[in-house]
Short mmCIF file of C-alpha atoms in Angstrom, two decimals:
data_model
loop_
_atom_site.label_atom_id
_atom_site.label_comp_id
_atom_site.label_asym_id
_atom_site.label_seq_id
_atom_site.Cartn_x
_atom_site.Cartn_y
_atom_site.Cartn_z
CA MET A 1 41.90 60.95 -2.33
CA ALA A 2 42.67 62.13 -5.87
CA GLU A 3 42.37 65.84 -6.45
CA ILE A 4 39.70 67.12 -8.81
CA SER A 5 41.34 69.07 -11.61
CA LYS A 6 40.11 72.40 -12.90
CA ASN A 7 39.34 70.66 -16.18
CA ASP A 8 37.08 68.16 -14.37
CA VAL A 9 35.29 71.00 -12.61
CA ARG A 10 34.84 72.78 -15.93
CA LYS A 11 33.41 69.70 -17.65
CA ASN A 12 31.05 69.10 -14.75
CA ASN A 13 29.84 72.70 -14.92
CA GLU A 14 29.30 72.37 -18.68
CA LYS A 15 27.10 69.30 -18.19
CA ASN A 16 25.18 71.02 -15.41
CA VAL A 17 24.54 74.07 -17.59
CA LEU A 18 23.38 71.88 -20.47
CA GLN A 19 21.10 69.96 -18.12
CA ALA A 20 19.62 73.20 -16.81
CA VAL A 21 18.84 74.51 -20.28
CA ILE A 22 17.21 71.24 -21.39
CA ASN A 23 15.14 71.05 -18.20
CA THR A 24 14.04 74.68 -17.91
CA GLY A 25 14.58 76.30 -21.29
CA PRO A 26 14.00 78.73 -22.81
CA THR A 27 16.16 80.35 -20.16
CA SER A 28 18.83 82.99 -19.79
CA ARG A 29 22.50 82.91 -18.81
CA SER A 30 21.78 84.87 -15.64
CA GLN A 31 18.95 82.55 -14.62
CA VAL A 32 21.12 79.46 -15.08
CA ALA A 33 23.93 81.10 -13.08
CA LYS A 34 21.44 81.84 -10.31
CA ASP A 35 19.92 78.35 -10.34
CA LEU A 36 23.31 76.61 -10.30
CA LYS A 37 24.91 79.12 -7.93
CA LEU A 38 27.78 79.66 -10.36
CA ASN A 39 29.71 82.79 -11.32
CA LYS A 40 27.95 84.69 -14.11
CA VAL A 41 31.17 85.05 -16.09
CA THR A 42 31.78 81.30 -15.89
CA VAL A 43 28.25 80.50 -17.06
CA SER A 44 28.40 83.08 -19.85
CA ASP A 45 31.63 81.54 -21.09
CA ILE A 46 30.10 78.04 -21.02
CA PHE A 47 27.03 79.30 -22.89
CA SER A 48 29.26 80.74 -25.61
CA GLN A 49 31.04 77.42 -26.04
CA LEU A 50 27.78 75.45 -26.11
CA ILE A 51 26.35 77.82 -28.72
CA GLU A 52 29.46 77.53 -30.87
CA ALA A 53 29.32 73.72 -30.60
CA GLY A 54 25.69 73.76 -31.75
CA TYR A 55 24.02 72.63 -28.53
CA LEU A 56 22.11 75.85 -27.85
CA LYS A 57 20.32 78.48 -29.90
CA GLU A 58 18.89 81.90 -29.19
CA VAL A 59 15.08 82.05 -29.17
CA GLY A 60 14.21 85.62 -28.18
CA THR A 61 14.14 87.82 -25.11
CA GLY A 62 12.55 87.49 -21.72
CA THR A 63 10.90 90.07 -19.53
CA GLY A 64 13.01 92.63 -17.73
CA SER A 65 13.12 93.12 -13.97
CA GLN A 66 10.73 95.49 -12.17
CA ALA A 67 13.63 97.89 -11.84
CA GLY A 68 13.86 98.03 -15.62
CA GLY A 69 17.02 97.46 -17.55
CA ARG A 70 18.03 95.21 -20.38
CA LYS A 71 15.81 92.23 -21.20
CA PRO A 72 17.63 88.88 -20.98
CA THR A 73 18.34 86.84 -24.10
CA LEU A 74 16.74 83.40 -23.93
CA TYR A 75 18.23 80.12 -25.13
CA ARG A 76 17.10 76.56 -25.54
CA PHE A 77 18.59 73.31 -26.81
CA ASP A 78 19.00 73.43 -30.60
CA GLU A 79 16.92 70.68 -32.19
CA ARG A 80 19.20 70.87 -35.25
CA PHE A 81 22.06 69.37 -33.24
CA GLY A 82 21.07 65.81 -34.17
CA TYR A 83 18.49 63.11 -33.58
CA VAL A 84 18.11 59.67 -32.02
CA ILE A 85 15.90 56.69 -32.83
CA SER A 86 14.17 54.27 -30.48
CA PHE A 87 12.36 51.00 -31.19
CA ASP A 88 10.04 48.80 -29.14
CA LEU A 89 10.63 45.30 -30.48
CA GLY A 90 7.32 43.87 -29.29
CA PHE A 91 5.85 40.44 -29.89
CA HIS A 92 2.93 41.65 -31.99
CA ALA A 93 4.47 44.72 -33.67
CA THR A 94 7.40 47.11 -33.75
CA ASP A 95 7.08 50.71 -32.62
CA MET A 96 9.54 53.39 -33.82
CA ILE A 97 10.14 56.98 -32.74
CA VAL A 98 12.63 59.55 -34.03
CA SER A 99 13.37 62.39 -31.59
CA THR A 100 15.55 65.42 -31.14
CA LEU A 101 17.92 65.35 -28.19
CA ASP A 102 15.52 67.47 -26.13
CA GLY A 103 12.71 64.96 -26.59
CA GLN A 104 10.70 66.45 -29.45
CA VAL A 105 9.20 63.69 -31.61
CA LEU A 106 10.02 64.13 -35.29
CA HIS A 107 8.56 60.91 -36.66
CA SER A 108 6.74 57.79 -35.44
CA ASP A 109 5.81 54.51 -37.06
CA ASN A 110 4.30 51.15 -36.13
CA PHE A 111 4.67 48.06 -38.26
CA TRP A 112 4.21 44.30 -38.19
CA GLY A 113 6.28 41.85 -36.23
CA GLU A 114 4.31 38.84 -35.02
CA GLY A 115 5.50 35.57 -36.51
CA ALA A 116 8.41 37.08 -38.44
CA ALA A 117 11.96 35.80 -38.02
CA ILE A 118 14.16 38.20 -36.06
CA SER A 119 16.50 38.58 -39.05
CA LYS A 120 13.59 39.80 -41.16
CA ARG A 121 12.40 42.20 -38.44
CA LEU A 122 15.88 43.70 -38.07
CA ALA A 123 16.15 44.18 -41.83
CA VAL A 124 12.82 46.02 -41.89
CA MET A 125 13.90 48.23 -38.95
CA LEU A 126 17.14 49.11 -40.74
CA ALA A 127 15.22 49.90 -43.93
CA LYS A 128 12.91 52.21 -41.94
CA ILE A 129 15.93 54.05 -40.53
CA GLU A 130 17.57 54.41 -43.92
CA ALA A 131 14.33 55.66 -45.46
CA TYR A 132 14.04 58.30 -42.75
CA GLN A 133 17.66 59.35 -43.22
CA ARG A 134 16.84 60.33 -46.79
CA GLN A 135 14.30 62.91 -45.59
CA PRO A 136 15.29 66.63 -45.57
CA VAL A 137 14.51 66.92 -41.84
CA THR A 138 17.57 64.77 -41.08
CA LYS A 139 19.96 67.51 -42.29
CA THR A 140 21.22 68.31 -38.81
CA ARG A 141 24.67 69.05 -37.48
CA HIS A 142 25.39 65.44 -36.47
CA GLY A 143 22.56 63.41 -38.05
CA LEU A 144 21.67 60.14 -36.35
CA MET A 145 23.53 60.00 -33.02
CA GLY A 146 22.30 56.81 -31.39
CA LEU A 147 19.76 54.01 -31.24
CA THR A 148 17.85 52.25 -28.45
CA ILE A 149 15.92 48.99 -28.84
CA GLY A 150 13.41 47.89 -26.22
CA ILE A 151 13.49 44.12 -25.67
CA HIS A 152 10.69 42.09 -24.08
CA GLY A 153 13.06 39.94 -22.07
CA ILE A 154 16.16 40.03 -19.89
CA VAL A 155 19.01 42.20 -21.15
CA ASN A 156 22.44 42.53 -19.59
CA HIS A 157 25.39 44.50 -20.97
CA ASN A 158 23.71 44.88 -24.38
CA ARG A 159 23.09 41.14 -24.69
CA ILE A 160 19.70 39.40 -24.63
CA LEU A 161 19.94 36.70 -21.98
CA ASP A 162 16.37 35.50 -22.37
CA SER A 163 13.37 36.53 -24.45
CA PRO A 164 10.49 34.09 -24.01
CA PHE A 165 8.28 35.48 -26.77
CA PHE A 166 10.55 35.30 -29.81
CA SER A 167 13.82 33.66 -30.80
CA THR A 168 16.85 35.90 -31.27
CA GLU A 169 18.47 33.18 -33.44
CA ASN A 170 21.83 33.99 -31.81
CA VAL A 171 21.84 37.36 -33.61
CA ASP A 172 23.88 40.12 -31.97
CA ILE A 173 21.28 42.86 -32.44
CA ALA A 174 23.44 45.69 -31.11
CA ALA A 175 26.37 44.74 -33.35
CA TYR A 176 24.04 44.42 -36.37
CA PHE A 177 22.95 48.06 -36.12
CA GLN A 178 26.30 49.41 -34.98
CA GLU A 179 27.98 47.96 -38.04
CA ALA A 180 25.32 49.33 -40.38
CA LEU A 181 24.86 52.78 -38.83
CA LYS A 182 28.17 53.54 -37.06
CA VAL A 183 26.40 54.96 -33.98
CA PRO A 184 26.02 53.80 -30.36
CA VAL A 185 23.30 51.18 -29.95
CA PHE A 186 21.77 50.18 -26.62
CA LEU A 187 19.45 47.28 -25.84
CA GLU A 188 17.26 47.58 -22.74
CA ASN A 189 14.35 45.73 -21.20
CA GLU A 190 11.06 47.33 -22.29
CA ALA A 191 9.69 47.69 -18.76
CA ASN A 192 12.88 49.50 -17.76
CA LEU A 193 12.35 51.90 -20.66
CA ALA A 194 8.73 52.48 -19.59
CA ALA A 195 10.13 53.40 -16.18
CA LEU A 196 12.53 55.90 -17.78
CA TYR A 197 9.58 57.39 -19.67
CA ALA A 198 7.70 57.83 -16.38
CA ARG A 199 10.78 59.37 -14.79
CA ASP A 200 11.77 61.78 -17.58
CA PHE A 201 8.61 62.55 -19.58
CA THR A 202 5.89 62.81 -16.93
CA GLN A 203 5.12 65.14 -14.04
CA LEU A 204 5.40 62.84 -11.05
CA ALA A 205 7.28 65.35 -8.87
CA ALA A 206 9.30 63.71 -6.09
CA ALA A 207 7.94 60.28 -7.02
CA GLN A 208 10.14 60.33 -10.11
CA GLN A 209 13.03 59.34 -7.86
CA ASP A 210 11.40 56.13 -6.57
CA LEU A 211 8.87 54.47 -8.85
CA VAL A 212 7.88 51.20 -10.47
CA ALA A 213 6.50 51.04 -14.01
CA LEU A 214 4.39 47.91 -14.40
CA SER A 215 4.24 46.95 -18.09
CA ILE A 216 1.49 44.51 -19.03
CA HIS A 217 1.55 43.17 -22.58
CA LYS A 218 2.09 39.59 -23.72
CA GLY A 219 4.05 39.23 -20.49
CA ILE A 220 4.39 41.31 -17.32
CA GLY A 221 7.51 43.20 -16.31
CA ALA A 222 8.40 45.92 -13.84
CA GLY A 223 10.90 48.70 -14.40
CA VAL A 224 12.27 49.87 -11.06
CA VAL A 225 13.71 53.33 -10.44
CA ILE A 226 15.42 53.85 -7.07
CA ASN A 227 16.79 57.26 -6.14
CA GLY A 228 16.34 58.35 -9.75
CA GLN A 229 18.30 55.46 -11.27
CA LEU A 230 17.26 52.19 -12.89
CA PHE A 231 17.69 49.12 -10.73
CA ARG A 232 18.55 46.23 -13.05
CA GLY A 233 19.79 43.61 -10.60
CA ALA A 234 23.01 41.58 -10.85
CA GLN A 235 22.28 40.24 -14.35
CA GLY A 236 19.52 42.49 -15.64
CA GLY A 237 16.68 40.38 -14.29
CA ALA A 238 15.23 42.72 -11.67
CA GLY A 239 11.50 43.29 -12.08
CA GLU A 240 10.68 40.08 -13.98
CA VAL A 241 7.52 39.74 -11.90
CA GLY A 242 5.55 38.03 -14.66
CA ARG A 243 7.61 34.92 -14.06
CA THR A 244 6.61 34.75 -10.40
CA PHE A 245 4.96 31.44 -9.51
CA VAL A 246 1.51 31.85 -7.96
CA GLU A 247 0.06 28.33 -7.85
CA LEU A 248 0.47 24.77 -9.08
CA ALA A 249 -1.40 23.41 -12.07
CA PRO A 250 -3.26 20.07 -11.75
CA ASN A 251 -0.22 18.34 -13.25
CA GLY A 252 2.00 19.77 -10.54
CA GLU A 253 3.74 22.33 -12.74
CA PRO A 254 4.08 25.87 -11.34
CA VAL A 255 1.90 28.56 -12.94
CA LYS A 256 3.38 31.99 -13.68
CA ILE A 257 1.33 35.10 -12.91
CA GLU A 258 1.65 36.34 -16.50
CA ALA A 259 -0.16 33.19 -17.67
CA LEU A 260 -3.17 34.47 -15.72
CA CYS A 261 -3.17 38.26 -16.02
CA SER A 262 -1.02 39.43 -18.89
CA GLU A 263 -3.01 41.32 -21.53
CA ASP A 264 -2.80 38.38 -23.92
CA ALA A 265 -3.97 35.99 -21.19
CA VAL A 266 -6.92 38.19 -20.21
CA MET A 267 -7.95 38.79 -23.82
CA ALA A 268 -7.85 35.01 -24.39
CA GLN A 269 -10.07 34.52 -21.32
CA LEU A 270 -12.52 37.16 -22.57
CA ARG A 271 -12.71 35.67 -26.07
CA LYS A 272 -13.32 32.21 -24.66
CA THR A 273 -15.91 33.36 -22.09
CA LEU A 274 -17.83 35.49 -24.59
CA HIS A 275 -17.32 33.13 -27.55
CA GLU A 276 -15.94 36.03 -29.57
CA PRO A 277 -12.56 35.02 -31.07
CA SER A 278 -12.02 38.40 -32.75
CA LEU A 279 -12.70 40.62 -29.69
CA THR A 280 -10.23 43.55 -29.50
CA GLU A 281 -8.93 45.60 -26.58
CA GLU A 282 -10.69 48.68 -27.94
CA GLU A 283 -14.02 46.83 -27.97
CA VAL A 284 -13.57 45.81 -24.33
CA GLY A 285 -13.71 49.45 -23.23
CA SER A 286 -16.94 50.20 -25.05
CA ARG A 287 -18.57 46.96 -23.89
CA MET A 288 -17.73 47.75 -20.27
CA VAL A 289 -19.57 51.06 -20.55
CA ALA A 290 -22.63 49.07 -21.64
CA GLY A 291 -22.35 46.86 -18.55
CA ASP A 292 -21.44 43.38 -19.84
CA ALA A 293 -21.68 41.12 -16.75
CA LYS A 294 -19.63 38.19 -18.11
CA MET A 295 -16.89 40.54 -19.21
CA GLN A 296 -16.94 42.24 -15.82
CA GLN A 297 -16.26 38.94 -14.04
CA VAL A 298 -13.11 38.34 -16.08
CA LEU A 299 -11.90 41.90 -15.60
CA ASP A 300 -12.59 41.74 -11.86
CA ARG A 301 -10.27 38.74 -11.63
CA PHE A 302 -7.74 40.68 -13.72
CA ALA A 303 -7.91 43.63 -11.30
CA THR A 304 -7.49 41.35 -8.28
CA ARG A 305 -4.48 39.56 -9.74
CA LEU A 306 -2.84 42.81 -10.79
CA ALA A 307 -3.40 44.15 -7.29
CA MET A 308 -1.56 41.12 -5.95
CA VAL A 309 1.37 41.83 -8.28
CA ILE A 310 1.40 45.48 -7.20
CA HIS A 311 1.19 44.52 -3.51
CA ASN A 312 4.27 42.32 -3.92
CA LEU A 313 6.16 45.04 -5.82
CA VAL A 314 5.40 47.55 -3.08
CA ALA A 315 6.54 45.07 -0.44
CA SER A 316 9.78 44.51 -2.37
CA TYR A 317 10.73 48.02 -3.53
CA ASP A 318 8.62 50.50 -1.51
CA PRO A 319 8.07 52.96 -4.40
CA LYS A 320 6.25 56.26 -4.10
CA VAL A 321 4.19 55.50 -7.19
CA VAL A 322 3.36 52.53 -9.41
CA VAL A 323 2.74 53.48 -13.04
CA ILE A 324 0.61 50.98 -14.97
CA ASN A 325 1.49 50.66 -18.65
CA SER A 326 -1.36 48.67 -20.20
CA LYS A 327 -3.61 49.34 -23.19
CA LEU A 328 -6.32 47.15 -21.68
CA VAL A 329 -6.38 49.18 -18.46
CA ALA A 330 -6.20 52.43 -20.42
CA GLN A 331 -9.25 51.43 -22.49
CA ASN A 332 -11.40 51.00 -19.37
CA SER A 333 -11.66 54.17 -17.29
CA ALA A 334 -12.94 52.29 -14.22
CA MET A 335 -10.16 49.70 -14.19
CA LEU A 336 -7.54 51.79 -12.40
CA ALA A 337 -9.95 52.56 -9.57
CA ALA A 338 -10.84 48.86 -9.28
CA ILE A 339 -7.16 47.89 -9.04
CA ALA A 340 -6.58 50.62 -6.44
CA ARG A 341 -9.47 49.31 -4.30
CA GLU A 342 -8.01 45.81 -4.39
CA VAL A 343 -4.53 47.05 -3.50
CA GLN A 344 -6.02 48.87 -0.52
CA ARG A 345 -8.01 45.78 0.46
CA PHE A 346 -4.74 43.84 0.60
CA GLY A 347 -3.31 46.46 2.95
CA GLY A 348 -1.22 48.34 0.39
CA HIS A 349 -0.76 52.10 0.45
CA VAL A 350 0.82 53.42 -2.73
CA ARG A 351 -0.14 55.94 -5.38
CA LEU A 352 -1.25 54.33 -8.65
CA SER A 353 -0.96 56.19 -11.93
CA LEU A 354 -1.94 55.23 -15.45
CA CYS A 355 0.82 55.61 -18.02
CA GLN A 356 0.20 58.82 -19.95
CA ASP A 357 1.24 57.35 -23.31
CA VAL A 358 0.73 53.58 -23.46
CA ASP A 359 1.49 53.54 -27.19
CA HIS A 360 4.93 55.15 -26.95
CA ALA A 361 6.12 54.77 -23.35
CA VAL A 362 8.80 52.25 -24.31
CA THR A 363 10.13 54.18 -27.30
CA LEU A 364 10.13 57.50 -25.44
CA GLY A 365 11.92 55.80 -22.57
CA GLY A 366 14.43 54.63 -25.16
CA THR A 367 14.82 58.25 -26.22
CA ALA A 368 15.63 59.20 -22.63
CA LEU A 369 18.21 56.43 -22.36
CA ILE A 370 20.08 57.19 -25.59
CA VAL A 371 20.04 60.97 -25.02
CA HIS A 372 21.67 60.47 -21.63
CA GLN A 373 24.37 58.39 -23.32
CA VAL A 374 24.92 60.69 -26.32
CA LEU A 375 25.18 63.83 -24.18
CA GLY A 376 27.21 62.10 -21.46
CA MET A 377 24.77 63.20 -18.77
CA GLY A 378 25.53 60.32 -16.40
CA ARG A 379 23.20 60.34 -13.39
CA ARG A 380 21.87 63.83 -14.07
CA GLN A 381 18.10 64.03 -14.30
CA LEU A 382 16.61 65.29 -17.56
CA ARG A 383 13.05 66.58 -17.98
CA PHE A 384 11.58 66.24 -21.46
CA ARG A 385 8.46 68.35 -21.91
CA ASN A 386 8.03 68.84 -25.65
CA HIS A 387 7.16 65.45 -27.12
#
């Protein structure tokens, strides 16, 4: 076995100290030394280096001990170190978030996407980035440090293997932005990013180590976190539950579950049943409060089918919690309880949770991914609390 050098130990300690400050800051040198069980002199020396490099800043003093004595100086991650950008390249629209490396949102935007050629969408995204870079707030130590793009499809090693909802026109998206911006660029499946959001931005306690984030949009995908890490499968296709066959059509062709209970599929069913072609997701919530019987029938089928998907996910991955990322479910306060009842009826026993931020789960998950890469945090868990 190769020996671990003192330099390796030092670098590992530096990352652990940085992780501790991001996760618990504002905090003191002595508190970090205590939490990490490291020598106070070692931690103080690492703090000094991190401050000099621009990672940390002083933010005041804490309370002294009961025995009196000097109050500790408190530090936190310095938001002026740099920033990262994350996109959700959805079918209907594009979501954008700019964040500091400790997860504070500096800017957000949402703009069109449906029907546009991918080349046009990428050009608009690049123009949005360049417009933001001209703002005074971008005058940080390192400026833009990295970019994540959430893809509604299968991604492996920064390449889109399959995206059923729009054509990539053989464009190398990562290379396009890397060449223009000269920063690291990562592509990742959107459901995987929603899972990273649930892991790093929400308070799910021990369940953060084993969870499934079920994203329901035009399609259905599951981001799977096992022992705190994303499970992508051999070629990035793990969690593509929307493509699961559930029955045969009259012509003998297999029917995918997302053709029956994706948000787009359910909204199409509602519009057809109610003869209201312009019905919106927001209107569904208000109509349910009024007790629309026809609408309830469609949504009951939706809850049952989603419960079947969840039952199969639990049987496959045994998570501690399933987080549902769906605007349609979020708009109807009774929907989560209805899904939970159906899951229980099928014999399932798992905690269900509604995604806390259905509008930005993918982009915030992208923030988590790129921050891990930029800071070289590896498998270390980060807790972002200030978005």
